[in-house]
Short mmCIF file of C-alpha atoms in Angstrom, two decimals:
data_model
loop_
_atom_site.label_atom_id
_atom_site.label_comp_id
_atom_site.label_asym_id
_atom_site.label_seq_id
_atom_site.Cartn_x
_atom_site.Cartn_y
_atom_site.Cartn_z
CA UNK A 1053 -53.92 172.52 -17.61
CA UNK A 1054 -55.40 170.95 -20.78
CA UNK A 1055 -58.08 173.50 -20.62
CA UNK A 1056 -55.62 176.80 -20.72
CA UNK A 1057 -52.16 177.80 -22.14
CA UNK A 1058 -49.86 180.05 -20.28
CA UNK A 1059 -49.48 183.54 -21.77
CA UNK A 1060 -53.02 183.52 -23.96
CA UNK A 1061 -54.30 186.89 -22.28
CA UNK A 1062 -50.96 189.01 -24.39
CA UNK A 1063 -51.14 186.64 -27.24
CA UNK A 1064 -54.50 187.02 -27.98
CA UNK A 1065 -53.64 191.08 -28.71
CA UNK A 1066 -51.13 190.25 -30.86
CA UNK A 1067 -52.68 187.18 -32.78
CA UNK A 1068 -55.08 187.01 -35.81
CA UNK A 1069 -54.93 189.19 -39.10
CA UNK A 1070 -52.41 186.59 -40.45
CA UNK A 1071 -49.91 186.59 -37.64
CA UNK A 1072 -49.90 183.53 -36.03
CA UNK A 1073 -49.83 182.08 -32.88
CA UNK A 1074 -46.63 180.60 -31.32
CA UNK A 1075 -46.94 177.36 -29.59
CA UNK A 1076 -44.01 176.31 -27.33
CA UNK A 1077 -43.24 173.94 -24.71
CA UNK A 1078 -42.90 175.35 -21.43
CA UNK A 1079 -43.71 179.41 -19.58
CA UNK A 1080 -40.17 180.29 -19.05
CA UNK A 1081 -39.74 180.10 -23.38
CA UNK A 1082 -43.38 182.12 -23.44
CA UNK A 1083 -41.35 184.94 -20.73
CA UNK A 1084 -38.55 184.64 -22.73
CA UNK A 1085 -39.77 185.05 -26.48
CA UNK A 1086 -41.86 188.10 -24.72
CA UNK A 1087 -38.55 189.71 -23.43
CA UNK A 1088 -37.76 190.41 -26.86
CA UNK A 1089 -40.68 192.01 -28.00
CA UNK A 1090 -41.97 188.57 -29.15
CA UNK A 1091 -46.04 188.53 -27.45
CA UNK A 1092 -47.63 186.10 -29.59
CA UNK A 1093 -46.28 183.01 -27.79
CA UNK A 1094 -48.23 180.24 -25.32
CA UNK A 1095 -46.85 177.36 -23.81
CA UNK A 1096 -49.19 174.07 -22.80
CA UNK A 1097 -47.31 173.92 -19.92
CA UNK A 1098 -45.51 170.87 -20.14
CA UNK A 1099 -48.92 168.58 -21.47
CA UNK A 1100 -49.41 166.87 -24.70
CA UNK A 1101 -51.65 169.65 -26.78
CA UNK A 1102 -55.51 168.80 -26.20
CA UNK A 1103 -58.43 169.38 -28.19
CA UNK A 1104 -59.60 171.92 -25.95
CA UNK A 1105 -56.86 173.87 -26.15
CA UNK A 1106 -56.96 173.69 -30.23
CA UNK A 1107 -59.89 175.29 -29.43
CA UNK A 1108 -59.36 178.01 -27.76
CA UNK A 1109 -56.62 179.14 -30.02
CA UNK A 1110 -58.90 178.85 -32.87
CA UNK A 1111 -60.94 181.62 -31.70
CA UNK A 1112 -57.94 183.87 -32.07
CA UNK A 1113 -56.17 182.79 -35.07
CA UNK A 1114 -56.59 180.46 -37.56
CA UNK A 1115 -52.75 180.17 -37.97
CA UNK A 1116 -50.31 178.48 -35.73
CA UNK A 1117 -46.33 177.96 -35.70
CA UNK A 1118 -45.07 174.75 -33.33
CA UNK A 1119 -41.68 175.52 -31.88
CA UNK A 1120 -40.86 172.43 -29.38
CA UNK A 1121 -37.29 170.91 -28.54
CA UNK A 1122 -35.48 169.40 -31.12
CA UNK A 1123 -34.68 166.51 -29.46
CA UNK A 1124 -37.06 163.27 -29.98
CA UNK A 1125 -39.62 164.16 -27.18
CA UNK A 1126 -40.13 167.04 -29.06
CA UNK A 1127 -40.51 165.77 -32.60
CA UNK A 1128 -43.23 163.66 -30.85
CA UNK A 1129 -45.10 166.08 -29.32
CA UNK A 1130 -45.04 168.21 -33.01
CA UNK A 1131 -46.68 165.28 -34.54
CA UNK A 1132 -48.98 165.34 -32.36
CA UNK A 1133 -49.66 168.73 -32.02
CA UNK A 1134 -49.78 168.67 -35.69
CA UNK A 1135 -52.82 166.21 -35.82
CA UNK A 1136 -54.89 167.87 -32.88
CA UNK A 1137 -54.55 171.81 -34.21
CA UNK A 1138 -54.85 170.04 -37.87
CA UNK A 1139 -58.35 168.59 -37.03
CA UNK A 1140 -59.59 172.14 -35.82
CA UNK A 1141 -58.70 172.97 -39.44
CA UNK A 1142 -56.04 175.33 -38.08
CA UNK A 1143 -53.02 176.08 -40.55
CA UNK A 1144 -49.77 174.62 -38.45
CA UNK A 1145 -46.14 175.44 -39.27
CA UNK A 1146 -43.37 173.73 -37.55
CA UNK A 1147 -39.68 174.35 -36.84
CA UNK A 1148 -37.13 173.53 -34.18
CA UNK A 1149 -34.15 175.53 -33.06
CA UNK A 1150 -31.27 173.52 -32.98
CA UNK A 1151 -28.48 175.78 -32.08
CA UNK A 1152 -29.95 176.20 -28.25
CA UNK A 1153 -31.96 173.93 -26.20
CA UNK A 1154 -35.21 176.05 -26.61
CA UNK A 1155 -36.64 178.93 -27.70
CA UNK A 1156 -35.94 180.97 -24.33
CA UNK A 1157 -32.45 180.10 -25.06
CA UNK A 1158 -31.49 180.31 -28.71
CA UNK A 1159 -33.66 184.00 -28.54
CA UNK A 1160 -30.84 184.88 -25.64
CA UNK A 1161 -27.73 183.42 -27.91
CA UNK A 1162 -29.16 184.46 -31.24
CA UNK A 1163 -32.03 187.13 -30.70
CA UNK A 1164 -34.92 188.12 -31.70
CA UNK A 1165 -34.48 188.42 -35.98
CA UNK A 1166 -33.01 185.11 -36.06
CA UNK A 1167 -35.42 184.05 -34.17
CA UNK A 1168 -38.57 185.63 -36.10
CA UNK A 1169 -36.33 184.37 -39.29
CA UNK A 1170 -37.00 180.97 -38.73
CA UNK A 1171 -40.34 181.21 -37.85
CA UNK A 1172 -41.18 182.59 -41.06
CA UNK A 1173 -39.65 180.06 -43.02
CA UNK A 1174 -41.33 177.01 -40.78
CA UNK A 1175 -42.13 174.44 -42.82
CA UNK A 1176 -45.90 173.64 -43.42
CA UNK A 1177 -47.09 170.59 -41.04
CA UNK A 1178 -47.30 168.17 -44.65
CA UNK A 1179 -44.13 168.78 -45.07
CA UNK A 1180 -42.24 168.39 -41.59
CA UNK A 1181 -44.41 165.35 -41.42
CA UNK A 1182 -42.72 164.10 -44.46
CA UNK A 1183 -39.40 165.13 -43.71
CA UNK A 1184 -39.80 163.42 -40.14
CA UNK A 1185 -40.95 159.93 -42.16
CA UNK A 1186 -37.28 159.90 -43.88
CA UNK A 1187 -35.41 160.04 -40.63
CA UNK A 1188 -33.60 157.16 -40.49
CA UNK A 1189 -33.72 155.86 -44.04
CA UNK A 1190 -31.44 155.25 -46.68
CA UNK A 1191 -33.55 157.13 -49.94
CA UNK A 1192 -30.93 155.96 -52.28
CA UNK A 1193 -31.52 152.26 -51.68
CA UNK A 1194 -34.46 150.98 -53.23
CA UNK A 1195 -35.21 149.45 -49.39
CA UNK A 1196 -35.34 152.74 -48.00
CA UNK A 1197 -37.70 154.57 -51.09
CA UNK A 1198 -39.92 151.78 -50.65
CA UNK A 1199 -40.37 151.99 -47.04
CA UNK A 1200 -40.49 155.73 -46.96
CA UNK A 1201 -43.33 155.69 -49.71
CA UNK A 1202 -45.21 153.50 -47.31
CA UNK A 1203 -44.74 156.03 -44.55
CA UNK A 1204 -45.72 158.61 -46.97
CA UNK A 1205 -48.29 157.84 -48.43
CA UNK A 1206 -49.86 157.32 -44.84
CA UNK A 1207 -49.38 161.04 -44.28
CA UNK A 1208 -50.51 161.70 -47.90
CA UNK A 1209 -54.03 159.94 -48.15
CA UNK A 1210 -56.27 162.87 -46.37
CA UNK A 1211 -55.13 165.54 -48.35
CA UNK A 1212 -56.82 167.49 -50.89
CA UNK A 1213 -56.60 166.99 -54.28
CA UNK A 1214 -54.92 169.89 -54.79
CA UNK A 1215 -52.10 169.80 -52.02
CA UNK A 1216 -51.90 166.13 -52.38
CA UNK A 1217 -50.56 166.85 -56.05
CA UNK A 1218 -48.58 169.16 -55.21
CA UNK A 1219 -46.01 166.93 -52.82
CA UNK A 1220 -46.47 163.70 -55.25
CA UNK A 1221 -44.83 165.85 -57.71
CA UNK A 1222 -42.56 167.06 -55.12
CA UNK A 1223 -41.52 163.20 -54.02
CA UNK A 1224 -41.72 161.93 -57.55
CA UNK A 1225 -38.77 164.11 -58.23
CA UNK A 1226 -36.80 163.55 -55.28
CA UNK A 1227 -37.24 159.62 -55.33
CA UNK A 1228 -36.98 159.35 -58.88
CA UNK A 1229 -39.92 157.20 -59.27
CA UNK A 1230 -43.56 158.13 -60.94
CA UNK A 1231 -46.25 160.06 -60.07
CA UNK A 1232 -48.17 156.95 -60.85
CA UNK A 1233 -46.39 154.73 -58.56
CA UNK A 1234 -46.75 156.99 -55.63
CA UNK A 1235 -50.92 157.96 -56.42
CA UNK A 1236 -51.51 153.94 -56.29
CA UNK A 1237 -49.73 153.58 -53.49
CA UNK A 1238 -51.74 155.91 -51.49
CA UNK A 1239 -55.29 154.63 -53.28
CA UNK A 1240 -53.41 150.90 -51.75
CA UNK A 1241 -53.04 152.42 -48.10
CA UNK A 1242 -56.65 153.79 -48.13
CA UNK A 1243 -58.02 150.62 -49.37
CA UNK A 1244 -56.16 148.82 -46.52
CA UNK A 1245 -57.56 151.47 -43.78
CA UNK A 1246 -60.48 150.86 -44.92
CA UNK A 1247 -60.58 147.35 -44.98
CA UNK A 1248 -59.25 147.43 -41.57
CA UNK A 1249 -61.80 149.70 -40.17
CA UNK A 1250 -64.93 148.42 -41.96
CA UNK A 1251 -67.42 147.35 -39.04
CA UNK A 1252 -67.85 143.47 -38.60
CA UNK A 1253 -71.11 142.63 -40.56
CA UNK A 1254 -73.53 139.42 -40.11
CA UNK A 1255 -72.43 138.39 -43.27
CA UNK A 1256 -68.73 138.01 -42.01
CA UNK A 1257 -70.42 136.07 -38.54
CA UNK A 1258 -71.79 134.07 -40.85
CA UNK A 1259 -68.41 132.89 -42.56
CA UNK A 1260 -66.52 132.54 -39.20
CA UNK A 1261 -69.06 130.12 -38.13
CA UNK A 1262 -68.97 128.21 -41.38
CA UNK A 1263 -66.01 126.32 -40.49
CA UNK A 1264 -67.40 122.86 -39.70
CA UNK A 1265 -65.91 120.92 -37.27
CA UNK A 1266 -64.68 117.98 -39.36
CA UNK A 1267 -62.46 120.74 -41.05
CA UNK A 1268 -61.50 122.40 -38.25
CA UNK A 1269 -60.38 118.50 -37.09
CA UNK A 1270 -58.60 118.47 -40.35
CA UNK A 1271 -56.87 121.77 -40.39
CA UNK A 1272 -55.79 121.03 -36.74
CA UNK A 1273 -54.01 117.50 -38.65
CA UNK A 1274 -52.34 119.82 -41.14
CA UNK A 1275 -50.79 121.72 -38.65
CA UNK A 1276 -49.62 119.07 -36.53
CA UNK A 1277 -48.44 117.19 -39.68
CA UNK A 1278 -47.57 119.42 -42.61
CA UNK A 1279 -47.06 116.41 -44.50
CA UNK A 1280 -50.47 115.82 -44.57
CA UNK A 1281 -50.88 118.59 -47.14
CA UNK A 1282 -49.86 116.66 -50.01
CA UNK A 1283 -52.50 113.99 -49.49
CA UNK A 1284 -55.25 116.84 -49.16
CA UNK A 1285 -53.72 117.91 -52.61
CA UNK A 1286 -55.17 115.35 -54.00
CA UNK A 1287 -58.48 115.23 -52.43
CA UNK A 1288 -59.44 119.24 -52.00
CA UNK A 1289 -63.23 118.81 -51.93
CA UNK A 1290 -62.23 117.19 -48.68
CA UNK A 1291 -62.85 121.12 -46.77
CA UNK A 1292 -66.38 121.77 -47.63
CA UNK A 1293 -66.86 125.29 -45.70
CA UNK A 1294 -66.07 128.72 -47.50
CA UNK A 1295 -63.61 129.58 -44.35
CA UNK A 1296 -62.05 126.21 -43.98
CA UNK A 1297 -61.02 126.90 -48.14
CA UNK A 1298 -59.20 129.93 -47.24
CA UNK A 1299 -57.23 128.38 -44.56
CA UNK A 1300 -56.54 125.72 -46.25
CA UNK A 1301 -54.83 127.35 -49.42
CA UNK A 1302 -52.73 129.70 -46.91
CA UNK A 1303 -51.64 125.93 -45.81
CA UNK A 1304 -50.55 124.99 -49.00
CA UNK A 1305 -48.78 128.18 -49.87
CA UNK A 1306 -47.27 127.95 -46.46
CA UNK A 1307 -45.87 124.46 -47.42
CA UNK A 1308 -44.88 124.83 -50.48
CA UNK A 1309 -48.20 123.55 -52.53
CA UNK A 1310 -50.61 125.31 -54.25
CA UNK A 1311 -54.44 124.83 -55.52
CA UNK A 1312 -57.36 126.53 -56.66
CA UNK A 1313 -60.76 126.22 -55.69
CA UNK A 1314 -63.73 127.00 -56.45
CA UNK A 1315 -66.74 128.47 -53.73
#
């Protein structure tokens, strides 16, 4: 299954020269989107959308439209569909129909135009993503800008220049915050992935296995006794390793008392 999609042999007729491939969940959406005239559609039959199968639309179309269930199984699978047809640099549009379980049956409630309507005006996959990041938010609490510009800004970091400007002018306006806020924000997550990914060096070995052990005897004390923190206050050159410092100013913040010192 994650090597074929169901209904690829009349798609690929219909597909390319900007009309785009329709990617739904299941065969019996595929047989009925075709009923009504509707031949660009393949399912994944029922799988999470693979590489492979990114790839074999890609030789057909470089355009795609994602119409799964609306309900949160769905949304899921989008964002993930999203990602995998995104990294085969495929352009993805997404939209759900909400007035019918599925495609097969909104098409039979609400045929074909309304149908075709909708896909036309599918939101590109940046912006479903970032629509899908304010679900559940408050965006006119500070609590809930804050937390969706985290989320955003996550979606926003491996964009172009170009398109990235274009939706940090788009949220500036809706959150009423600056363009500034929300650029630095982004340059803050990519400096975190970054620092999160970066490959262990010897150097960092090295620091690990700095901590002596007469400091790790004595950061074992302070965290049996916290009280013991305001006696090492007094006596800081006490930690001698570049490691054991570190630890032991998160101790003192932890407890309420603060130094600085040097390496």
């Amino acid at each position: 299954k994650k090597n074929s999609l169901y209904g690829l042999n009349p798609a690929k007729q219909e597909v390319g020269d900007g009309k785009p491939a329709v990617i739904v969940e299941g065969y019996m959406d595929v047989m009925g989107l075709y009923r009504y005239g509707m031949k660009n559609a393949v399912a994944s039959l029922g799988t999470a959308l693979t590489e492979n199968q990114a790839k074999l639309i890609k030789r057909y179309t470089r355009e795609v439209v994602l119409c799964y269930d609306a309900d949160g199984a769905g949304i899921n699978a989008a964002l993930r569909g999203i990602d995998v047809l995104s990294a085969q640099d495929l352009k993805v549009r997404v939209f759900h129909v909400e007035d019918g379980k599925d495609p097969d049956e909104f098409v039979k409630m609400h045929g074909r135009d309304a149908f075709l309507e909708l896909a036309q005006k599918a939101p590109p996959a940046t912006q479903y993503k970032l629509e899908n990041a304010a679900r559940g938010l408050e965006l006119n609490t500070e609590e809930g800008k804050l937390e969706y510009l985290r989320r955003a800004a996550v979606i926003l970091k491996g964009l172009s220049p170009v398109e990235r400007d274009i939706y940090v002018k788009s949220l500036a306006e809706r959150l009423k915050v600056s363009e500034r806020a929300i650029n630095e924000e982004i340059e803050l997550n990519k400096t975190q992935t970054a620092r999160s990914e970066r490959p262990r060096t010897e150097r960092d070995d090295e620091e690990v296995q700095e901590l002596t052990s007469s400091d790790t005897y004595i950061i074992k004390a302070l965290l049996t006794d916290p009280s013991l923190t305001e006696k090492l206050f007094e006596e800081p050159a006490i930690i001698t390793s570049s490691i054991g410092k570190k630890i032991e100013e998160n101790l003192f913040r932890t407890y309420g008392l603060k130094g600085t010192y040097e390496e």
